[in-house]
Short mmCIF file of C-alpha atoms and ligand atoms in Angstrom, two decimals:
data_model
loop_
_atom_site.label_atom_id
_atom_site.label_comp_id
_atom_site.label_asym_id
_atom_site.label_seq_id
_atom_site.Cartn_x
_atom_site.Cartn_y
_atom_site.Cartn_z
CA MET A 19 47.18 125.24 -22.80
CA ALA A 20 46.33 128.08 -25.02
CA LEU A 21 42.89 129.68 -24.53
CA ARG A 22 40.65 128.76 -27.28
CA ARG A 23 38.15 131.53 -28.41
CA THR A 24 34.57 130.94 -29.07
CA SER A 25 34.16 131.57 -32.73
CA SER A 26 30.37 130.36 -33.11
CA ALA A 27 27.83 132.99 -33.58
CA GLN A 28 25.04 130.58 -32.25
CA ALA A 29 23.66 130.61 -28.87
CA PRO A 30 25.78 128.85 -26.24
CA LEU A 31 24.73 125.34 -25.31
CA ALA A 32 25.45 123.46 -22.09
CA VAL A 33 26.63 119.87 -22.33
CA LEU A 34 27.26 117.66 -19.25
CA ALA A 35 29.68 114.93 -20.27
CA VAL A 36 29.72 111.81 -18.17
CA VAL A 37 32.88 109.64 -18.35
CA SER A 38 34.93 107.15 -16.30
CA GLU A 39 38.49 108.17 -17.25
CA LEU A 40 40.02 111.37 -18.22
CA TYR A 41 43.62 112.29 -19.70
CA PRO A 42 45.95 113.25 -18.15
CA PHE A 43 44.66 111.94 -14.65
CA VAL A 44 43.26 108.46 -15.25
CA LYS A 45 43.66 106.63 -18.48
CA THR A 46 43.42 103.13 -19.72
CA GLY A 47 42.84 103.94 -23.48
CA GLY A 48 41.59 106.32 -25.94
CA LEU A 49 38.45 107.09 -24.00
CA ALA A 50 40.49 109.24 -21.63
CA ASP A 51 42.06 111.21 -24.61
CA VAL A 52 38.62 111.88 -26.11
CA ALA A 53 37.08 112.89 -22.87
CA TYR A 54 39.91 115.51 -22.42
CA ALA A 55 40.11 116.96 -26.01
CA LEU A 56 36.37 116.99 -27.11
CA PRO A 57 35.36 119.63 -24.55
CA LEU A 58 38.37 121.81 -25.63
CA ALA A 59 37.36 121.51 -29.25
CA LEU A 60 33.53 122.10 -28.61
CA ALA A 61 34.36 125.35 -26.73
CA THR A 62 35.31 126.87 -30.06
CA GLU A 63 31.90 125.68 -31.42
CA GLY A 64 30.14 127.77 -28.48
CA ILE A 65 29.32 124.59 -26.52
CA ALA A 66 30.24 124.63 -22.86
CA VAL A 67 31.16 121.21 -21.54
CA ARG A 68 31.37 120.33 -17.92
CA THR A 69 32.74 116.76 -17.34
CA LEU A 70 31.34 114.55 -14.50
CA LEU A 71 33.62 111.89 -13.36
CA PRO A 72 34.37 109.75 -10.39
CA GLY A 73 36.61 111.22 -7.57
CA TYR A 74 39.59 108.78 -8.00
CA PRO A 75 42.45 109.87 -5.86
CA ALA A 76 44.36 111.10 -8.84
CA VAL A 77 41.39 113.32 -10.04
CA LEU A 78 40.88 114.67 -6.25
CA ALA A 79 44.63 115.53 -6.21
CA ALA A 80 44.42 117.44 -9.57
CA ALA A 81 41.13 119.11 -8.65
CA GLY A 82 43.00 120.73 -5.61
CA ASP A 83 40.75 123.19 -3.58
CA ALA A 84 37.54 122.13 -5.36
CA SER A 85 34.43 123.49 -3.92
CA THR A 86 31.56 121.31 -2.82
CA VAL A 87 28.52 122.46 -4.93
CA HIS A 88 26.16 119.75 -3.83
CA GLU A 89 25.74 117.03 -1.25
CA PHE A 90 24.05 113.59 -1.73
CA ALA A 91 22.96 112.13 1.62
CA ASP A 92 23.19 108.55 0.50
CA LEU A 93 24.98 107.16 -2.50
CA PHE A 94 25.02 103.36 -2.34
CA GLY A 95 25.73 103.31 1.49
CA ALA A 96 27.48 106.43 2.41
CA PRO A 97 27.06 110.21 1.61
CA ALA A 98 28.76 111.81 -1.29
CA ARG A 99 29.78 115.18 -2.44
CA LEU A 100 29.83 116.91 -5.77
CA ARG A 101 32.81 119.13 -6.26
CA ALA A 102 33.43 121.67 -8.91
CA ALA A 103 36.91 122.36 -10.18
CA GLN A 104 38.99 123.53 -13.00
CA ALA A 105 41.75 121.21 -13.96
CA ALA A 106 43.81 120.59 -17.25
CA GLY A 107 41.80 123.47 -18.86
CA LEU A 108 38.36 121.56 -18.25
CA ASP A 109 35.47 122.35 -16.14
CA LEU A 110 35.13 119.24 -13.94
CA LEU A 111 32.34 118.09 -11.63
CA VAL A 112 33.84 115.40 -9.49
CA LEU A 113 31.76 112.85 -7.68
CA ASP A 114 33.57 112.58 -4.32
CA ALA A 115 32.55 109.32 -2.87
CA PRO A 116 35.34 107.61 -1.10
CA HIS A 117 33.61 104.44 -0.39
CA LEU A 118 33.21 104.04 -4.21
CA TYR A 119 36.20 105.66 -5.67
CA ALA A 120 39.11 106.04 -3.34
CA ARG A 121 41.15 103.35 -4.98
CA VAL A 122 44.39 103.99 -6.68
CA GLY A 123 45.54 102.29 -10.05
CA ASN A 124 43.34 100.99 -12.74
CA PRO A 125 39.76 102.51 -12.48
CA TYR A 126 37.94 99.25 -13.17
CA LEU A 127 40.20 96.51 -11.84
CA ALA A 128 41.31 95.54 -8.31
CA PRO A 129 44.95 94.69 -7.64
CA ASP A 130 44.19 91.02 -8.38
CA GLY A 131 43.37 91.94 -11.90
CA LYS A 132 39.80 91.17 -11.47
CA GLU A 133 36.90 93.66 -11.83
CA TRP A 134 35.95 95.62 -8.58
CA PRO A 135 33.09 93.49 -7.12
CA ASP A 136 30.85 96.66 -6.76
CA ASN A 137 31.46 98.06 -10.23
CA ALA A 138 27.65 97.91 -10.86
CA GLN A 139 27.12 100.26 -7.96
CA ARG A 140 30.19 102.51 -8.74
CA PHE A 141 29.22 103.25 -12.35
CA ALA A 142 25.41 103.30 -11.67
CA ALA A 143 26.27 106.01 -9.01
CA LEU A 144 28.07 107.99 -11.72
CA ALA A 145 25.05 107.72 -14.21
CA GLN A 146 22.44 108.35 -11.52
CA LYS A 147 24.06 111.65 -10.35
CA ALA A 148 24.62 112.53 -14.07
CA ALA A 149 20.70 112.35 -14.49
CA ALA A 150 20.06 114.13 -11.20
CA ILE A 151 22.37 117.09 -12.22
CA GLY A 152 20.75 116.94 -15.65
CA ARG A 153 17.48 117.54 -13.77
CA GLY A 154 18.76 120.47 -11.99
CA ALA A 155 20.06 118.86 -8.66
CA MET A 156 22.88 121.34 -8.60
CA ALA A 157 21.69 124.91 -8.13
CA GLY A 158 22.28 127.21 -11.18
CA TYR A 159 23.19 124.65 -13.69
CA ALA A 160 20.87 123.23 -16.35
CA PRO A 161 22.47 121.32 -19.19
CA ASP A 162 20.81 121.05 -22.44
CA ILE A 163 22.33 117.70 -23.20
CA VAL A 164 23.82 114.86 -21.07
CA HIS A 165 26.43 113.23 -23.08
CA ALA A 166 27.21 109.60 -21.75
CA HIS A 167 30.41 107.89 -22.77
CA ASP A 168 30.56 104.05 -22.83
CA TRP A 169 28.95 101.44 -20.44
CA GLN A 170 30.20 103.06 -17.43
CA ALA A 171 27.89 106.14 -18.11
CA ALA A 172 25.36 104.44 -20.01
CA LEU A 173 22.58 104.19 -17.54
CA ALA A 174 22.36 108.09 -17.48
CA PRO A 175 20.04 108.10 -20.55
CA ALA A 176 18.09 105.34 -18.78
CA TYR A 177 17.66 107.30 -15.49
CA LEU A 178 16.75 110.35 -17.46
CA HIS A 179 14.16 108.39 -19.61
CA TYR A 180 12.47 106.85 -16.40
CA GLY A 181 12.60 110.09 -14.57
CA GLY A 182 9.90 111.73 -16.72
CA THR A 183 9.75 115.17 -18.32
CA PRO A 184 10.98 117.86 -18.54
CA ARG A 185 14.50 116.53 -18.97
CA PRO A 186 17.52 117.37 -21.08
CA ARG A 187 18.31 115.41 -24.37
CA SER A 188 20.64 112.40 -24.01
CA VAL A 189 23.47 111.25 -26.26
CA MET A 190 25.18 107.77 -25.94
CA THR A 191 28.48 107.56 -27.31
CA VAL A 192 30.01 104.06 -27.99
CA HIS A 193 33.71 103.82 -27.87
CA ASN A 194 33.89 100.17 -27.80
CA LEU A 195 31.04 97.69 -28.14
CA GLY A 196 33.31 95.00 -26.56
CA TYR A 197 32.66 96.34 -23.01
CA GLN A 198 28.94 96.35 -22.19
CA GLY A 199 28.61 96.25 -18.33
CA GLN A 200 26.31 93.40 -17.46
CA PHE A 201 25.06 92.82 -13.83
CA PRO A 202 22.41 90.71 -12.19
CA GLN A 203 18.82 91.27 -12.33
CA ALA A 204 18.52 91.21 -8.48
CA LEU A 205 20.25 94.68 -8.43
CA LEU A 206 17.38 96.43 -10.35
CA ALA A 207 15.71 97.96 -7.14
CA GLU A 208 19.02 98.74 -5.43
CA LEU A 209 20.25 100.63 -8.66
CA GLY A 210 17.05 102.71 -8.47
CA LEU A 211 15.77 101.43 -11.81
CA PRO A 212 11.99 101.09 -11.92
CA PRO A 213 10.35 97.72 -12.43
CA GLN A 214 9.22 98.72 -15.94
CA SER A 215 12.91 99.22 -17.00
CA TRP A 216 13.01 95.35 -16.77
CA ALA A 217 11.88 94.99 -20.45
CA ILE A 218 13.30 94.29 -23.93
CA ASP A 219 12.99 98.06 -24.70
CA GLY A 220 14.58 98.85 -21.28
CA VAL A 221 17.74 97.56 -19.61
CA GLU A 222 16.99 93.86 -19.71
CA TYR A 223 19.56 92.08 -21.69
CA TYR A 224 19.66 88.27 -21.90
CA GLY A 225 18.41 87.90 -18.34
CA ASN A 226 20.92 90.69 -16.97
CA ILE A 227 20.75 94.37 -16.50
CA GLY A 228 22.78 95.61 -19.60
CA TYR A 229 24.14 99.06 -18.95
CA LEU A 230 25.28 99.79 -22.51
CA LYS A 231 22.09 98.13 -23.78
CA GLY A 232 19.97 100.40 -21.71
CA GLY A 233 21.92 103.57 -22.97
CA LEU A 234 21.54 102.30 -26.49
CA ALA A 235 17.86 101.58 -26.06
CA LEU A 236 16.91 104.86 -24.30
CA ALA A 237 19.18 107.62 -25.40
CA ASP A 238 17.84 110.29 -27.72
CA ALA A 239 20.81 109.88 -30.01
CA ILE A 240 23.56 107.45 -30.44
CA THR A 241 26.97 108.06 -31.86
CA THR A 242 30.08 105.94 -32.42
CA VAL A 243 33.64 107.10 -33.08
CA SER A 244 33.77 106.41 -36.79
CA PRO A 245 31.48 106.12 -39.76
CA THR A 246 32.75 102.71 -40.63
CA TYR A 247 32.33 101.34 -37.10
CA ALA A 248 28.91 102.83 -36.98
CA ALA A 249 27.86 100.67 -40.01
CA GLU A 250 29.79 97.65 -38.65
CA ILE A 251 28.09 97.46 -35.41
CA ARG A 252 24.66 97.07 -37.17
CA THR A 253 26.06 93.68 -38.41
CA PRO A 254 26.25 90.40 -36.53
CA GLU A 255 29.94 90.12 -37.09
CA PHE A 256 30.74 93.38 -35.30
CA GLY A 257 27.50 93.99 -33.20
CA MET A 258 28.52 91.78 -30.20
CA GLY A 259 24.81 90.93 -29.57
CA LEU A 260 23.67 94.52 -29.82
CA ASP A 261 23.38 94.67 -33.74
CA GLY A 262 19.60 93.94 -33.79
CA LEU A 263 19.01 96.87 -31.40
CA LEU A 264 21.34 99.18 -33.35
CA ARG A 265 19.52 98.17 -36.64
CA GLN A 266 16.16 99.14 -34.86
CA ARG A 267 17.61 102.48 -33.89
CA ALA A 268 19.55 103.06 -37.14
CA ASP A 269 17.80 106.41 -37.57
CA VAL A 270 19.54 107.91 -34.52
CA VAL A 271 22.89 106.30 -35.00
CA SER A 272 25.67 108.28 -36.55
CA GLY A 273 29.48 107.86 -36.58
CA ILE A 274 31.66 110.85 -35.83
CA LEU A 275 35.39 110.24 -36.20
CA ASN A 276 37.63 111.08 -33.24
CA GLY A 277 40.38 113.76 -33.48
CA LEU A 278 43.77 113.95 -31.98
CA ASP A 279 44.70 116.65 -29.57
CA THR A 280 47.20 118.39 -31.99
CA ASP A 281 48.95 120.17 -29.10
CA VAL A 282 49.55 117.04 -27.13
CA TRP A 283 50.74 115.29 -30.19
CA ASN A 284 52.95 117.72 -32.24
CA PRO A 285 56.45 116.69 -33.29
CA ALA A 286 57.49 120.22 -33.64
CA THR A 287 56.98 120.97 -29.88
CA ASP A 288 56.94 117.43 -28.37
CA PRO A 289 59.03 117.68 -25.13
CA HIS A 290 59.43 113.80 -25.08
CA LEU A 291 61.54 113.70 -28.20
CA ALA A 292 65.24 113.56 -28.68
CA GLN A 293 64.84 115.81 -31.77
CA LYS A 294 61.81 117.92 -32.68
CA TYR A 295 60.79 118.03 -36.53
CA ASP A 296 58.04 118.88 -38.82
CA ALA A 297 57.09 117.99 -42.36
CA ALA A 298 59.84 120.17 -43.80
CA THR A 299 62.47 118.59 -41.63
CA LEU A 300 61.71 115.02 -41.83
CA GLU A 301 65.31 114.08 -42.01
CA ARG A 302 65.51 114.92 -38.26
CA ARG A 303 63.47 111.88 -37.32
CA ALA A 304 66.73 109.86 -37.90
CA ALA A 305 67.78 111.13 -34.54
CA ASN A 306 64.52 109.83 -32.82
CA LYS A 307 64.97 106.52 -34.38
CA ALA A 308 68.53 106.24 -33.14
CA ALA A 309 67.54 107.36 -29.72
CA LEU A 310 64.78 104.86 -29.63
CA GLN A 311 66.86 101.97 -30.73
CA ALA A 312 69.32 102.98 -28.03
CA GLN A 313 66.78 103.32 -25.34
CA LEU A 314 65.27 99.88 -26.15
CA GLY A 315 68.55 98.05 -26.79
CA LEU A 316 67.76 97.58 -30.46
CA ALA A 317 70.65 97.37 -32.90
CA SER A 318 71.59 100.79 -34.11
CA ALA A 319 70.60 100.26 -37.72
CA PRO A 320 69.30 103.35 -39.63
CA ASP A 321 68.42 101.23 -42.68
CA ALA A 322 66.39 98.64 -40.92
CA LEU A 323 62.70 99.17 -41.13
CA LEU A 324 61.66 99.79 -37.49
CA TYR A 325 57.93 98.94 -36.72
CA GLY A 326 56.39 100.39 -33.64
CA VAL A 327 53.36 99.16 -31.67
CA VAL A 328 51.69 101.25 -29.08
CA SER A 329 48.72 99.28 -27.68
CA ARG A 330 46.58 97.75 -24.94
CA LEU A 331 47.28 94.03 -25.27
CA SER A 332 43.96 92.55 -25.86
CA TRP A 333 42.30 90.24 -28.47
CA GLN A 334 40.74 93.40 -30.11
CA LYS A 335 44.17 94.48 -31.20
CA GLY A 336 45.27 91.29 -33.12
CA LEU A 337 48.52 91.37 -31.69
CA ASP A 338 48.53 87.62 -31.30
CA LEU A 339 48.69 87.65 -35.09
CA LEU A 340 51.77 89.79 -34.90
CA LEU A 341 53.50 87.38 -32.67
CA GLU A 342 52.70 84.60 -35.22
CA ALA A 343 54.00 86.97 -38.10
CA LEU A 344 57.23 87.82 -36.20
CA PRO A 345 59.55 85.40 -38.08
CA ALA A 346 58.46 86.83 -41.30
CA LEU A 347 58.86 90.38 -40.08
CA LEU A 348 62.52 89.51 -38.87
CA HIS A 349 63.21 87.69 -42.12
CA GLN A 350 62.62 90.88 -43.93
CA GLY A 351 65.35 92.49 -41.82
CA ALA A 352 62.89 94.65 -39.90
CA GLN A 353 62.86 95.53 -36.11
CA LEU A 354 59.96 95.84 -33.74
CA ALA A 355 59.48 98.04 -30.70
CA LEU A 356 56.32 97.48 -28.75
CA VAL A 357 55.08 99.39 -25.62
CA GLY A 358 52.02 97.69 -24.34
CA THR A 359 50.23 96.37 -21.36
CA GLY A 360 47.22 94.00 -20.92
CA ASP A 361 46.47 90.37 -21.21
CA ALA A 362 49.13 88.14 -19.45
CA ALA A 363 49.43 85.80 -22.37
CA LEU A 364 50.26 88.52 -24.69
CA GLU A 365 52.55 90.36 -22.27
CA ASP A 366 54.51 87.02 -21.91
CA GLY A 367 54.40 86.37 -25.56
CA PHE A 368 56.17 89.63 -26.34
CA ARG A 369 58.69 89.32 -23.43
CA ALA A 370 59.52 85.89 -24.71
CA ALA A 371 60.08 87.31 -28.27
CA ALA A 372 62.34 90.05 -26.91
CA LEU A 373 64.43 87.51 -25.12
CA ARG A 374 64.62 85.38 -28.24
CA TYR A 375 65.48 87.89 -30.76
CA PRO A 376 67.78 90.53 -28.71
CA GLY A 377 68.56 93.55 -30.54
CA ARG A 378 65.74 93.02 -33.10
CA VAL A 379 62.61 92.89 -30.93
CA ALA A 380 62.20 95.09 -27.90
CA ALA A 381 59.05 94.99 -25.68
CA LEU A 382 58.30 97.47 -22.99
CA ILE A 383 55.54 95.84 -21.06
CA GLY A 384 53.95 98.71 -19.15
CA TYR A 385 52.16 101.95 -19.68
CA ASP A 386 54.66 104.74 -20.59
CA GLU A 387 53.35 107.96 -22.11
CA ALA A 388 56.84 109.50 -23.01
CA LEU A 389 57.75 106.25 -24.58
CA ALA A 390 54.50 106.26 -26.70
CA HIS A 391 55.56 109.63 -28.11
CA ARG A 392 59.06 108.45 -28.89
CA VAL A 393 57.83 105.42 -30.71
CA GLN A 394 55.62 107.58 -32.83
CA ALA A 395 58.62 109.84 -33.62
CA GLY A 396 61.24 107.19 -34.03
CA ALA A 397 59.61 104.14 -35.62
CA ASP A 398 59.24 104.08 -39.50
CA ALA A 399 55.88 102.37 -39.37
CA LEU A 400 53.20 101.83 -36.80
CA LEU A 401 51.48 98.36 -36.77
CA VAL A 402 47.81 98.28 -35.81
CA PRO A 403 46.46 94.90 -36.80
CA SER A 404 43.15 95.22 -34.89
CA ARG A 405 40.27 92.81 -35.40
CA TYR A 406 37.97 95.74 -34.75
CA GLU A 407 38.70 99.16 -34.06
CA PRO A 408 35.95 101.74 -33.32
CA CYS A 409 38.31 104.53 -34.23
CA GLY A 410 41.80 104.28 -33.06
CA LEU A 411 44.01 107.20 -31.89
CA THR A 412 47.47 105.70 -32.42
CA GLN A 413 47.22 105.69 -36.32
CA LEU A 414 46.23 109.28 -36.08
CA ALA A 415 49.36 110.06 -34.02
CA ALA A 416 51.36 108.02 -36.53
CA LEU A 417 49.99 110.07 -39.48
CA ARG A 418 50.95 113.31 -37.71
CA TYR A 419 54.38 111.98 -36.80
CA GLY A 420 55.35 110.77 -40.27
CA CYS A 421 55.24 107.10 -38.93
CA VAL A 422 53.55 105.10 -41.72
CA PRO A 423 50.46 103.24 -40.33
CA VAL A 424 50.31 99.60 -41.31
CA ALA A 425 46.65 98.67 -40.19
CA ALA A 426 43.72 96.40 -40.53
CA ARG A 427 40.90 97.71 -42.84
CA VAL A 428 38.36 97.93 -40.16
CA GLY A 429 36.45 100.65 -38.29
CA GLY A 430 38.22 103.96 -37.93
CA LEU A 431 41.44 102.57 -39.25
CA ALA A 432 39.64 102.10 -42.61
CA ASP A 433 38.40 105.75 -42.41
CA THR A 434 41.58 107.39 -41.68
CA VAL A 435 44.43 105.46 -43.50
CA VAL A 436 44.51 105.47 -47.31
CA ASP A 437 46.15 102.25 -48.64
CA ALA A 438 49.13 102.55 -50.78
CA ASN A 439 47.72 100.69 -53.80
CA GLU A 440 48.83 101.76 -57.32
CA MET A 441 46.04 104.13 -57.75
CA ALA A 442 46.39 105.92 -54.46
CA LEU A 443 50.06 106.31 -54.95
CA ALA A 444 49.66 107.64 -58.43
CA ALA A 445 47.14 110.21 -57.10
CA ASP A 446 49.42 111.02 -54.20
CA ALA A 447 46.68 110.16 -51.75
CA ALA A 448 48.29 107.11 -50.06
CA THR A 449 49.09 107.43 -46.31
CA GLY A 450 49.83 103.85 -45.20
CA VAL A 451 49.09 100.12 -45.81
CA LEU A 452 45.75 98.41 -45.16
CA PHE A 453 44.89 94.74 -44.98
CA ALA A 454 41.90 92.61 -44.85
CA PRO A 455 40.82 90.20 -43.63
CA VAL A 456 42.67 90.20 -40.28
CA THR A 457 44.71 87.00 -40.62
CA ARG A 458 48.21 86.01 -40.06
CA GLU A 459 48.57 85.46 -43.94
CA ARG A 460 47.20 88.86 -44.77
CA LEU A 461 49.43 90.61 -42.13
CA GLU A 462 52.52 88.88 -43.61
CA LEU A 463 51.48 90.19 -47.15
CA ALA A 464 51.06 93.66 -45.66
CA LEU A 465 54.50 93.49 -44.05
CA ALA A 466 55.97 92.48 -47.40
CA HIS A 467 54.32 95.20 -49.09
CA THR A 468 55.52 97.55 -46.48
CA ALA A 469 59.04 96.35 -46.96
CA ALA A 470 58.78 96.99 -50.65
CA LEU A 471 57.63 100.55 -50.07
CA TRP A 472 60.49 101.03 -47.59
CA ARG A 473 63.09 100.15 -50.40
CA GLN A 474 61.83 103.06 -52.40
CA PRO A 475 62.78 106.09 -50.35
CA ALA A 476 61.04 108.56 -52.62
CA VAL A 477 57.71 106.70 -52.31
CA TRP A 478 58.18 106.32 -48.59
CA ARG A 479 58.69 109.99 -48.09
CA GLN A 480 55.67 110.66 -50.28
CA LEU A 481 53.61 108.50 -47.77
CA GLN A 482 55.02 110.32 -44.80
CA ALA A 483 54.45 113.67 -46.20
CA ARG A 484 50.85 112.85 -47.22
CA GLY A 485 50.05 111.47 -43.87
CA MET A 486 51.39 114.50 -42.14
CA ALA A 487 49.38 116.73 -44.40
CA SER A 488 46.19 114.80 -43.24
CA ASP A 489 43.84 116.71 -40.91
CA VAL A 490 43.71 114.55 -37.79
CA SER A 491 42.41 117.55 -35.64
CA TRP A 492 39.20 117.92 -33.73
CA ALA A 493 37.99 120.80 -35.80
CA ALA A 494 35.74 118.87 -38.15
CA PRO A 495 34.52 116.25 -35.63
CA ALA A 496 33.85 119.01 -33.15
CA ARG A 497 31.59 120.60 -35.67
CA ARG A 498 29.52 117.43 -36.25
CA TYR A 499 28.97 117.02 -32.53
CA ALA A 500 27.90 120.51 -32.08
CA ALA A 501 25.48 120.22 -35.04
CA LEU A 502 24.17 116.86 -33.50
CA PHE A 503 23.65 118.58 -30.14
CA ARG A 504 21.95 121.68 -31.61
CA GLY A 505 19.78 119.44 -33.75
CA LEU A 506 18.53 117.58 -30.59
CA VAL A 507 17.85 120.74 -28.71
CA ALA A 508 16.02 122.29 -31.56
CA SER A 509 13.92 119.13 -32.08
CA ALA A 510 12.87 119.06 -28.41
CA GLY A 511 11.40 122.49 -28.92
P1 LIG B 617 42.09 102.05 -27.20
O1 LIG B 617 41.14 103.08 -26.51
O2 LIG B 617 41.24 100.87 -27.81
O3 LIG B 617 43.04 101.46 -26.34
P2 LIG B 617 43.17 104.05 -28.94
O4 LIG B 617 43.93 104.01 -30.21
O5 LIG B 617 41.79 104.78 -29.31
O6 LIG B 617 42.87 102.62 -28.41
O7 LIG B 617 43.74 104.78 -27.74
C1 LIG B 617 44.92 104.20 -27.12
C2 LIG B 617 45.50 105.49 -26.40
O8 LIG B 617 46.33 104.93 -25.27
C3 LIG B 617 46.55 106.22 -27.22
O9 LIG B 617 46.55 107.55 -26.75
C4 LIG B 617 47.90 105.52 -26.97
O10 LIG B 617 48.89 106.33 -27.22
C5 LIG B 617 47.71 105.20 -25.58
N1 LIG B 617 48.31 104.04 -25.11
C6 LIG B 617 47.94 102.67 -25.33
N2 LIG B 617 48.86 101.72 -24.84
C7 LIG B 617 49.80 102.56 -24.16
C8 LIG B 617 50.95 102.23 -23.38
N3 LIG B 617 51.30 101.01 -23.13
N4 LIG B 617 51.81 103.21 -22.91
C9 LIG B 617 51.44 104.60 -23.28
N5 LIG B 617 50.29 104.91 -24.07
C10 LIG B 617 49.59 103.93 -24.36
C1 LIG B 618 37.96 102.69 -27.68
C2 LIG B 618 38.39 102.15 -28.93
C3 LIG B 618 39.16 102.97 -29.76
C4 LIG B 618 38.79 104.33 -29.81
C5 LIG B 618 38.76 104.86 -28.50
C6 LIG B 618 38.31 106.37 -28.23
O1 LIG B 618 38.79 102.19 -26.63
O2 LIG B 618 38.82 100.88 -28.83
O3 LIG B 618 39.19 102.45 -31.12
O4 LIG B 618 39.65 105.22 -30.52
O5 LIG B 618 37.84 104.28 -27.68
O6 LIG B 618 37.07 106.77 -28.91
#
């Protein structure tokens, strides 16, 4: 990792990020990528981020000889330690509480696939200690901002709010409104939430304690990960029950697009690829396509349009529609390479499709970082038919890798892909294919449109080149986060 120099002339600001997953140690989705890349990008804006996260085994292993900087006598039934470490180029504060976090595998789910029964305590503990550190529990550290990511960290603004002043400012970032963290009212006292927090303007949410609800109600500022999603979540269609609250707080809601770590995702240096390439050597992608087809047992067919999918398999991602549209895709002579994991029904559906269409459909059910890179470099187009998508990172990687995104016109997909309609093509602005509404019929039309574009090699190359020229880096988003943080601190006086 190259050292990134501070270029900002402004006074340094200290931010405590609070998050439940972090690439490259523990990752279930894009949240982990953002938690890793944003602090690195903010460093160039003069913002020093320390990241508080649970001491899962993989995190403690990476943190090596982390020193204990604080001890908590009792954290939901046992003592805990706060350990400071440098890992992956980040400044980490690891909440070492074996009774809560010494569990391998998925950070939220037990081996039986169900939520851990003590998730309420596990993530309240994280948020509670974030608020304590925010208030100076750790000697010599006084963050200006506590930045909570998603429901797992969302009680931090609530604990800060109910703890009185002085306190740091709080920012709640929503990566996905589909996961809210709701737990029984009976836990209120155990979680250390005061009686007055049981209110419509507190953590109460339809008779439960709503973690994300509390964070949204009580944070000083709310962000989400794209401008379009910021607008969508204020509507009943996308608000998932929280649109009323988000409309009420509209003056503090903003959408800041995610970036991509352009060192991790760089086709010119990517160690996972059969052949490295850049915009000037696009013809070298052919070797990656051939290698991908060979690795996955697809027919070696340079001229067949090869679609890739890299995704969690969940309702959000709309991949049930892809299963329905598969006959149409294959009828056009295309191939499909999917790497994904998630809902059993979807896993089974893609496994069955691969058996039914050998050589034309390949499904790697599992999590495979290297293969994700190879799909981006070897597939011709990346399918992202999401029903909703707060930002989406795979289409950003696709743009950078000259893999043409074919995506639903929702959320961050709408903000980052320019549809290849006649006007956009004429203006040389198009980077992919967008469709709406998210139905099987519209997906099939998008596949037909994509096939037509594929049959025009010059147009296809134009799409690839324009996509590769898009700025998908963290530079602009980091400036926006920095401006938000500085504004909050300034307005606090
Ligand atoms: P979400 O966070 O909703 O899952 P994003 O597009 O923001 O969606 O981020 C997904 C991230 O996880 C990307 O970095 C993507 O490459 C990665 N990913 C998803 N599924 C897999 C998989 N099965 N194997 C490897 N990487 C995956
Ligand atoms: C979420 C969203 C995804 C977003 C990611 C990182 O999991 O589903 O759209 O890119 O978080 O913000």
